[in-house]
PDB file of C-alpha atoms in Angstrom:
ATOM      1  CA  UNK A   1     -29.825 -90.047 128.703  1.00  0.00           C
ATOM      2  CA  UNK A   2     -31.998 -90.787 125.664  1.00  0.00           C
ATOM      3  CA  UNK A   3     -29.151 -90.886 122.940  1.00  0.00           C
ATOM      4  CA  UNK A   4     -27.318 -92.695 119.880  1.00  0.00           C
ATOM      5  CA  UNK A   5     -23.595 -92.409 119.010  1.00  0.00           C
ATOM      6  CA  UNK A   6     -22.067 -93.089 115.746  1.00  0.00           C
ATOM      7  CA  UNK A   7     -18.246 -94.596 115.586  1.00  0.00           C
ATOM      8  CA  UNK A   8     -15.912 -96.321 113.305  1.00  0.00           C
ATOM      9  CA  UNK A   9     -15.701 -93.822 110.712  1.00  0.00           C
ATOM     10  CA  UNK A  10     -12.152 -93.091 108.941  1.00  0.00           C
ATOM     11  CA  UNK A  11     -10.081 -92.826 105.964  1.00  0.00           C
ATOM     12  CA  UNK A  12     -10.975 -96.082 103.568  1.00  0.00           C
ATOM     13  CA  UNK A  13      -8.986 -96.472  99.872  1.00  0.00           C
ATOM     14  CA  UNK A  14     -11.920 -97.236  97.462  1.00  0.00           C
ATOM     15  CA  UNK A  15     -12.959-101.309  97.170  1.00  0.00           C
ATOM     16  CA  UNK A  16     -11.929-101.016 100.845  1.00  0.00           C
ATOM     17  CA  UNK A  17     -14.458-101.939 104.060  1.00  0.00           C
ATOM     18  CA  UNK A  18     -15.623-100.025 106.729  1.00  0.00           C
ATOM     19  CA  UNK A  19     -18.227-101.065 109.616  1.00  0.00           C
ATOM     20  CA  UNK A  20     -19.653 -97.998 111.455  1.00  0.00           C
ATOM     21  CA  UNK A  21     -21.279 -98.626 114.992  1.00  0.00           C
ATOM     22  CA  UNK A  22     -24.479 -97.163 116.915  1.00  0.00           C
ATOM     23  CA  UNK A  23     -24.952 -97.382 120.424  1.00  0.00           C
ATOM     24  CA  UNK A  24     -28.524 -96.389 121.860  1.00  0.00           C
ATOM     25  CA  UNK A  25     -29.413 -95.715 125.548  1.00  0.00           C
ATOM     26  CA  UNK A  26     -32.026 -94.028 127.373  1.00  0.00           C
ATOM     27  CA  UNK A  27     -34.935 -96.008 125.393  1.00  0.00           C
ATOM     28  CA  UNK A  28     -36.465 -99.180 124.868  1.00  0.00           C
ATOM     29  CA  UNK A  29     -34.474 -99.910 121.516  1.00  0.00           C
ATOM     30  CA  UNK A  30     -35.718-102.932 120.394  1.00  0.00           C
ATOM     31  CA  UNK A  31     -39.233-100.946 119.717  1.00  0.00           C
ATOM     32  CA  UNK A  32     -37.443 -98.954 116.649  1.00  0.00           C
ATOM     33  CA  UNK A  33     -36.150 -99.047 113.559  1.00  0.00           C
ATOM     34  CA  UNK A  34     -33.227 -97.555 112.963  1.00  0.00           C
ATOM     35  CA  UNK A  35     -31.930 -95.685 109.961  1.00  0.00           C
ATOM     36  CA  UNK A  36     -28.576 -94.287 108.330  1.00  0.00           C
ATOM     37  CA  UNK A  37     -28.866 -90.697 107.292  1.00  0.00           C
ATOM     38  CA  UNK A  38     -25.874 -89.640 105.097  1.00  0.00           C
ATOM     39  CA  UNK A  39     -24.821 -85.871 103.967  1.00  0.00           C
ATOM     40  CA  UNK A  40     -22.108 -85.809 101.764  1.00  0.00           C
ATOM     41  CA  UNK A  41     -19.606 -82.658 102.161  1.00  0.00           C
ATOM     42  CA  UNK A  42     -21.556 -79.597 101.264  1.00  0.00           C
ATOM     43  CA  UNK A  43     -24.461 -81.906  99.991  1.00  0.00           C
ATOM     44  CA  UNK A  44     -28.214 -82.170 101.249  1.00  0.00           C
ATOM     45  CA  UNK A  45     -29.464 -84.997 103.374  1.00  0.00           C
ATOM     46  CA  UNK A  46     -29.614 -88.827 101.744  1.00  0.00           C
ATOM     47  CA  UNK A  47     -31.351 -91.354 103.160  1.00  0.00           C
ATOM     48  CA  UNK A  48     -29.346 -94.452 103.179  1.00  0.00           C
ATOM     49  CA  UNK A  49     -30.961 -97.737 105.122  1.00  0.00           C
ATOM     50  CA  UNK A  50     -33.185 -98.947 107.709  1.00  0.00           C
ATOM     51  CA  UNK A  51     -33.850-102.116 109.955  1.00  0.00           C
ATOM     52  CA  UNK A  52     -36.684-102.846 111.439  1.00  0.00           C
ATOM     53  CA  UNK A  53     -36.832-103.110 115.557  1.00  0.00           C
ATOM     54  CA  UNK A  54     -36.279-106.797 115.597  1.00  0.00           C
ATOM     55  CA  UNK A  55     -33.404-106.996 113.212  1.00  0.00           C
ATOM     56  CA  UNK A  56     -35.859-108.985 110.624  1.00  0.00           C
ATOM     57  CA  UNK A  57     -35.913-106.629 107.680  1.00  0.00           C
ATOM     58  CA  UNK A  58     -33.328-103.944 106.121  1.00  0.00           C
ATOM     59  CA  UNK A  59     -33.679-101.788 103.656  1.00  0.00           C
ATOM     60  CA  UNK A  60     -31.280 -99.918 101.179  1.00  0.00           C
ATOM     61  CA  UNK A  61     -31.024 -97.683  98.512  1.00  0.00           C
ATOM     62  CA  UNK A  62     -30.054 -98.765  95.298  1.00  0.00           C
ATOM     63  CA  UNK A  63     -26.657 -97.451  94.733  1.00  0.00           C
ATOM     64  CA  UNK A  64     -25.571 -99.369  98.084  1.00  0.00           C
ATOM     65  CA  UNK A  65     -27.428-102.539  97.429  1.00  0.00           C
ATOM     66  CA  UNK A  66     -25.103-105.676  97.654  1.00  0.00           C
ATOM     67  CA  UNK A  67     -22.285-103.197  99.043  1.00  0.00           C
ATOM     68  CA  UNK A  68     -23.614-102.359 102.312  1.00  0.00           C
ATOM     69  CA  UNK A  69     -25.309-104.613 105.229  1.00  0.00           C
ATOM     70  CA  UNK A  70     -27.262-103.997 108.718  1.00  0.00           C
ATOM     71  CA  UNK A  71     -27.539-105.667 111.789  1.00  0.00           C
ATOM     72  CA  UNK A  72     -28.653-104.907 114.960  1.00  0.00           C
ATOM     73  CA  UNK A  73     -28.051-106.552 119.011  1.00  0.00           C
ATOM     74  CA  UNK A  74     -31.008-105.766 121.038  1.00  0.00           C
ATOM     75  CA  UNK A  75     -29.100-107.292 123.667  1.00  0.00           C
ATOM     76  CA  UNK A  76     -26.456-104.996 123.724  1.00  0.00           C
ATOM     77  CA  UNK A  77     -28.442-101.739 121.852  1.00  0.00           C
ATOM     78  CA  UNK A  78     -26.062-101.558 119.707  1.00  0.00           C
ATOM     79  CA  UNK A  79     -26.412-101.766 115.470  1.00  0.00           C
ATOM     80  CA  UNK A  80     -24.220-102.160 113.158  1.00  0.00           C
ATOM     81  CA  UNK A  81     -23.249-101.014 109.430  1.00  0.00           C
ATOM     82  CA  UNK A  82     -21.000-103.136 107.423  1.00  0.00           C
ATOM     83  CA  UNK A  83     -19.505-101.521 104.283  1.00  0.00           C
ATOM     84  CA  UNK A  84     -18.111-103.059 101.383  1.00  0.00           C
ATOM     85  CA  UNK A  85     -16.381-102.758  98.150  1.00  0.00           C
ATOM     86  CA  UNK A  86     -16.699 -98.965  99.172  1.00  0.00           C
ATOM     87  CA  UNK A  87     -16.734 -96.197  96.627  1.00  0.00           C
ATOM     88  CA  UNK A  88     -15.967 -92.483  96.349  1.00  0.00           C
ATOM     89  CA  UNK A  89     -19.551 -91.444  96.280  1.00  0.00           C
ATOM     90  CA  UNK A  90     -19.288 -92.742  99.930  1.00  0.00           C
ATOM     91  CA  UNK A  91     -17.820 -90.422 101.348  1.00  0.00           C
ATOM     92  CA  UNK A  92     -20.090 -88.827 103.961  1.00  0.00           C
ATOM     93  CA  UNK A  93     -20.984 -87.985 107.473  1.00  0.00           C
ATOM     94  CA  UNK A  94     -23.470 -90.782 108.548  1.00  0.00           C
ATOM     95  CA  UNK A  95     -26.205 -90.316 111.016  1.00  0.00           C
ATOM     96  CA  UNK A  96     -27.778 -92.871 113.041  1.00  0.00           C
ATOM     97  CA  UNK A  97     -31.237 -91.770 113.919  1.00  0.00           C
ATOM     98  CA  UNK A  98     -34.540 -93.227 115.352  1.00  0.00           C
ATOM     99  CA  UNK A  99     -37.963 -93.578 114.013  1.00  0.00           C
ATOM    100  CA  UNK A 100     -40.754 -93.060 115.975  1.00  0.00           C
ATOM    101  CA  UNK A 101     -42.796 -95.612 116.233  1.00  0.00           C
ATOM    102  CA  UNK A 102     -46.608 -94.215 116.525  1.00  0.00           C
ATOM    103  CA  UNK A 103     -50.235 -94.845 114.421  1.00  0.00           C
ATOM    104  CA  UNK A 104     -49.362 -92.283 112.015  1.00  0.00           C
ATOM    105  CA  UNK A 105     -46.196 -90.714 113.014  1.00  0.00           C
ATOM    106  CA  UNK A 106     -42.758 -91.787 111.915  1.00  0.00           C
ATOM    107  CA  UNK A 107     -40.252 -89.143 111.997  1.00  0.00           C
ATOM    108  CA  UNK A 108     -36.757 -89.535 112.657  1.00  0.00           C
ATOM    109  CA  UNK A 109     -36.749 -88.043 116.531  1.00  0.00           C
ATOM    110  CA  UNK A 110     -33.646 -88.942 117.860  1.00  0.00           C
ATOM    111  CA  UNK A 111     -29.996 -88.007 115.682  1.00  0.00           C
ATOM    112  CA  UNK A 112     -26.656 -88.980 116.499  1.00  0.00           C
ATOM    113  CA  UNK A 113     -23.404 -86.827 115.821  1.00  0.00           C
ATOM    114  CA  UNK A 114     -23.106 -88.545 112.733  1.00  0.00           C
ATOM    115  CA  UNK A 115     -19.423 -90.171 112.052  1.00  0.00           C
ATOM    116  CA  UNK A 116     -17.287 -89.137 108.917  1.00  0.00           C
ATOM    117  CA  UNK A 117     -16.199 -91.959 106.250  1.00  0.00           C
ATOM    118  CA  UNK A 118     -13.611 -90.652 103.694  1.00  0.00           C
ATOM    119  CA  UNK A 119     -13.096 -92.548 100.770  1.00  0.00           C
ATOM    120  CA  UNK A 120      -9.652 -91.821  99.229  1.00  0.00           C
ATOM    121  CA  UNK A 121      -6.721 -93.255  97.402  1.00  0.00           C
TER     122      UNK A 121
ATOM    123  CA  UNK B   1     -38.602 -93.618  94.243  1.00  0.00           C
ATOM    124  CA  UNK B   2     -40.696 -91.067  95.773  1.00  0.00           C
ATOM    125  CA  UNK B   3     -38.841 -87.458  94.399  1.00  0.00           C
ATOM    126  CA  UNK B   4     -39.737 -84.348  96.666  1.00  0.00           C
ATOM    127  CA  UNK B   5     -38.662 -81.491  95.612  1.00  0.00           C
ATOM    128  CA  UNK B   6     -38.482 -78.412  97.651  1.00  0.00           C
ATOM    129  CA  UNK B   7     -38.562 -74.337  96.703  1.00  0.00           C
ATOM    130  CA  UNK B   8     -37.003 -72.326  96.856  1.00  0.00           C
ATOM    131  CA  UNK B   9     -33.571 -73.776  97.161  1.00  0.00           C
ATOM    132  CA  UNK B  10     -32.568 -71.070  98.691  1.00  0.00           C
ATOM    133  CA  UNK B  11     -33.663 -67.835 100.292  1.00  0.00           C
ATOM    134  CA  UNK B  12     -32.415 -64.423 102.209  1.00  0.00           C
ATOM    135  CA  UNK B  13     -35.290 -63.089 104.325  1.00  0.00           C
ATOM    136  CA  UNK B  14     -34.439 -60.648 107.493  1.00  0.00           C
ATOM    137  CA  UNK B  15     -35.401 -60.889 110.914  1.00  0.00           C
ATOM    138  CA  UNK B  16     -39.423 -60.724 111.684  1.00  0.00           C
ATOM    139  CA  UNK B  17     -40.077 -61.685 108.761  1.00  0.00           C
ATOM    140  CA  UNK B  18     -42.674 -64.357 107.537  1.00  0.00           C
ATOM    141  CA  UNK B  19     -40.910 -67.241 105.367  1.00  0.00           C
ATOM    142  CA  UNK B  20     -42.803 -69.968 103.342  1.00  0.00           C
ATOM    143  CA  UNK B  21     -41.177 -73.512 102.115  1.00  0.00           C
ATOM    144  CA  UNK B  22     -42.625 -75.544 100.017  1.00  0.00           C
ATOM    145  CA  UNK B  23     -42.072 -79.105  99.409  1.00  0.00           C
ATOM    146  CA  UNK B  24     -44.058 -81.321  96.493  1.00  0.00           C
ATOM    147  CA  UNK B  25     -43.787 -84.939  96.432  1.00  0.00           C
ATOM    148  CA  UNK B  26     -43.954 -87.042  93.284  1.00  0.00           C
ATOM    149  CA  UNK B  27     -47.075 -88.969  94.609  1.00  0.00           C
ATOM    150  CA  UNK B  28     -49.750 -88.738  97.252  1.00  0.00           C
ATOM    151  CA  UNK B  29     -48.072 -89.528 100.544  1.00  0.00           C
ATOM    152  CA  UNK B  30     -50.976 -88.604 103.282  1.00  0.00           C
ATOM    153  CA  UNK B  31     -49.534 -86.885 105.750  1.00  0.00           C
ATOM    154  CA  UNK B  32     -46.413 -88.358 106.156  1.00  0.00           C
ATOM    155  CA  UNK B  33     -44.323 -85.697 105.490  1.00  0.00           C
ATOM    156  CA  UNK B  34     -41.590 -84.254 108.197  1.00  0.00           C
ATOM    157  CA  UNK B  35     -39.643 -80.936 108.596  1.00  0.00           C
ATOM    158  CA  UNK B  36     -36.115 -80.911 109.545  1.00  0.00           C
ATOM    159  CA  UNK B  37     -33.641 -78.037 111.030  1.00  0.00           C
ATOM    160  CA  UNK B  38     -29.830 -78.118 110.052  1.00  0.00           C
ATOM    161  CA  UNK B  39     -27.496 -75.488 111.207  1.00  0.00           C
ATOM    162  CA  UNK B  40     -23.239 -75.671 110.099  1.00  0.00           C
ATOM    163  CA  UNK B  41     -21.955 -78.136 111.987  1.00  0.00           C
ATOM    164  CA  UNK B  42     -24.974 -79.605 113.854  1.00  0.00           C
ATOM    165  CA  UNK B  43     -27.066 -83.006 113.346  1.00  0.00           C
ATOM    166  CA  UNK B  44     -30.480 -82.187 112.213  1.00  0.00           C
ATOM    167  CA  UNK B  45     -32.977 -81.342 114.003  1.00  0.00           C
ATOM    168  CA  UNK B  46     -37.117 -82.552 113.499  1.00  0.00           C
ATOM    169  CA  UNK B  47     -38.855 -79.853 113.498  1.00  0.00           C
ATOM    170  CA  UNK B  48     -42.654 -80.761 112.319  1.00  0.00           C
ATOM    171  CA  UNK B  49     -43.840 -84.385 111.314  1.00  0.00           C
ATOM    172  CA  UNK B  50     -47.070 -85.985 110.274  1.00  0.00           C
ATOM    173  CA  UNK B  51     -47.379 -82.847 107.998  1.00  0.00           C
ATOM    174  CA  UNK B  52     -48.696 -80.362 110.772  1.00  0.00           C
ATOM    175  CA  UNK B  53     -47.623 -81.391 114.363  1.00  0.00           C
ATOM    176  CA  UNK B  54     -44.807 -79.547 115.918  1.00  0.00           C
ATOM    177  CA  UNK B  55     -42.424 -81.493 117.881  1.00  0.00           C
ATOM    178  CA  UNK B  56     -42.297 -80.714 121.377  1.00  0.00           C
ATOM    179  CA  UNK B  57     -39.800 -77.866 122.355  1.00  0.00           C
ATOM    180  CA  UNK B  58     -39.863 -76.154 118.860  1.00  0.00           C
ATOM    181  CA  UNK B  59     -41.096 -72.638 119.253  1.00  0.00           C
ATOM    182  CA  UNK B  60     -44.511 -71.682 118.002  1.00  0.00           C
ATOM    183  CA  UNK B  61     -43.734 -69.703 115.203  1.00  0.00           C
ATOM    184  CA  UNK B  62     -43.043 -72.725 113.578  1.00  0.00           C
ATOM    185  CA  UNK B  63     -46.098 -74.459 111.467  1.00  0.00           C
ATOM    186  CA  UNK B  64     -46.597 -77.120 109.037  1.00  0.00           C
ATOM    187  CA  UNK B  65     -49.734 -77.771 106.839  1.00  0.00           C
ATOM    188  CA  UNK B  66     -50.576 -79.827 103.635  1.00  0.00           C
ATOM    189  CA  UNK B  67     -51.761 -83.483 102.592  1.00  0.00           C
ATOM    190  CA  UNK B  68     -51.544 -85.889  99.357  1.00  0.00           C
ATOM    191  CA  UNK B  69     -48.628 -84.083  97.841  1.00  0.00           C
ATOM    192  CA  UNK B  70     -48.387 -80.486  98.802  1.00  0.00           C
ATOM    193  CA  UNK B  71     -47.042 -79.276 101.785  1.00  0.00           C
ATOM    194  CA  UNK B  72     -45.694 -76.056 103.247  1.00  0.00           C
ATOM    195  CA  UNK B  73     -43.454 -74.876 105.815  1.00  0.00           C
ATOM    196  CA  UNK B  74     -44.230 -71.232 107.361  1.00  0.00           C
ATOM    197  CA  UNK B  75     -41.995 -69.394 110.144  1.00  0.00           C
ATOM    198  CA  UNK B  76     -44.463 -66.778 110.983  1.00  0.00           C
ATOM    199  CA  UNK B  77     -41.212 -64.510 112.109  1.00  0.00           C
ATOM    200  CA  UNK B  78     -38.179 -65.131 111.599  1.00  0.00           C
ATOM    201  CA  UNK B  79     -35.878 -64.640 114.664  1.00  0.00           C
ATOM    202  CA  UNK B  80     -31.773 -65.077 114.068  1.00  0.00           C
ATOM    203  CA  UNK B  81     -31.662 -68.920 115.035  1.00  0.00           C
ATOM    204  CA  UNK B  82     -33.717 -69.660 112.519  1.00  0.00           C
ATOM    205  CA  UNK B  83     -31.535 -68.835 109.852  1.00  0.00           C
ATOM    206  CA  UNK B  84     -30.418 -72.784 109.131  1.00  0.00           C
ATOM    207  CA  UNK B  85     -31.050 -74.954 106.060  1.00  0.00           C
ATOM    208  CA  UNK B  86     -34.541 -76.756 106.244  1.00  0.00           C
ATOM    209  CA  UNK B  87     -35.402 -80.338 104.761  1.00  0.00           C
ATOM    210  CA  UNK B  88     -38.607 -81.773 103.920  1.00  0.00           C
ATOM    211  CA  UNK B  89     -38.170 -85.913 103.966  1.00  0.00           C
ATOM    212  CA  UNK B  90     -41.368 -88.372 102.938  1.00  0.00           C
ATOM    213  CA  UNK B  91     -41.761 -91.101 105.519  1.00  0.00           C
ATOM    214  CA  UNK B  92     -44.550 -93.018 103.315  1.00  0.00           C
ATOM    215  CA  UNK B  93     -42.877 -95.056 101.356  1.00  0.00           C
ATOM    216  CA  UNK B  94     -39.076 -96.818 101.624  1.00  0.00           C
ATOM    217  CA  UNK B  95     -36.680 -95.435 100.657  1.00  0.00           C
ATOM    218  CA  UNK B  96     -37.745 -92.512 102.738  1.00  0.00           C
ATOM    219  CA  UNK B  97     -36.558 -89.367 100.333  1.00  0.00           C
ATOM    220  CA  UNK B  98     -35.341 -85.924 101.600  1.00  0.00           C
ATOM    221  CA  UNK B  99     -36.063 -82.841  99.855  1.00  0.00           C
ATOM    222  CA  UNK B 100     -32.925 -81.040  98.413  1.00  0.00           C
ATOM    223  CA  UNK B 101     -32.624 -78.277 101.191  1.00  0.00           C
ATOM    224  CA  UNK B 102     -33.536 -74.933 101.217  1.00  0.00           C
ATOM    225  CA  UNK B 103     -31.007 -72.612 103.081  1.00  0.00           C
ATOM    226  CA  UNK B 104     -32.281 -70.026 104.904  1.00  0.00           C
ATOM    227  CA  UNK B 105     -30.114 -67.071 104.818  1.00  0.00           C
ATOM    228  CA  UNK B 106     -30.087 -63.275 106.460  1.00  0.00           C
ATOM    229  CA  UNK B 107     -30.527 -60.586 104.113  1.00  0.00           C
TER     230      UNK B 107
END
């Protein structure tokens, strides 16, 4: 089954760390990047970070630069998002999704569940 | 940053109905521009990407056009799961920006 599931979400006090999880199957993963999606409680879709297919390159947006980290084990499909020094604004559902990879198409195809990360004191 | 702003931000149509969405980016982005589906309580959904090609399994009355910066959403008749909130999101340049949202709501 072509899928990715989010974990590791939870209750973090702000300044805490968090590291979510995604777990692909049902494709090659390797061949895509993968991005975070967050939507924060009533709140439109942000985009968050990527990293490319071989784990080379990530990128963030700026108000999670420094704070936030990506990696990725093509080995074991699985990627990972390390949190730090975590903030209110955090809080979120965060989506694991795939690009597609094609000459001129990139969407994001493929969405997990997402996994909820409360920050509170 | 890329901005894209969408319009309206909201919007209460009925059933057979024909519904337009707009979305404007800040600078010429080709045609990588992509439509996304959220319903309460679901992940969302791609809809249309490159600008104009529909994803396989989304009904028909679904279209996308538009290039550079201009784009448009249509649902050529509205049926009553398609009332959702709809995203535009710029896959040109990183960070790859999402439109505010418009939500789609029965009159």
């Amino acid at each position: 089954q072509v899928q990715v599931v989010e974990s590791g979400g939870g209750v973090v006090q702000p300044g805490g760390s968090l590291r979510l999880s995604c777990a692909a199957s049902g494709f090659t993963f390797s061949a895509s990047p993968v991005h975070w999606v967050r939507q924060a409680p009533g709140r439109g879709l942000e985009w968050v970070a990527v990293i490319s297919g071989d784990g080379l390159n990530t990128y963030f947006i700026d108000s999670v630069k420094g704070r936030f980290t990506m990696s990725r084990d093509n080995s074991n499909n699985t990627l990972l998002l390390q949190m730090t020094n975590i903030k209110i604004e955090d809080t979120a559902i965060y989506y694991c999704t795939r690009q597609r990879v094609k000459s001129g198409q990139n969407p994001f195809d493929l969405w997990g569940q997402g996994t909820m990360v409360t920050v509170s004191s | 940053d890329i901005q894209v702003t969408q319009s309206p931000s909201s919007l209460s149509a009925s059933v057979g109905d024909r519904v337009t969405i707009t979305c404007r980016a800040s600078r010429d982005i080709s045609t990588f521009l992509n439509w996304y589906q959220q319903k309460p309580g679901q992940t969302p959904k791609l809809l249309i990407y490159s600008a104009a090609r529909l994803q396989s399994g989304v009904p028909s009355r679904f279209s996308g056009s538009g290039s550079g910066a201009d784009f448009t959403l249509i649902i050529s008749s509205l049926q009553p799961e398609d009332f959702a909130t709809y995203y535009c999101q710029q896959s040109h340049f990183l960070p790859y920006t999402f439109g505010q949202g418009t939500k789609l709501e029965i009159k």
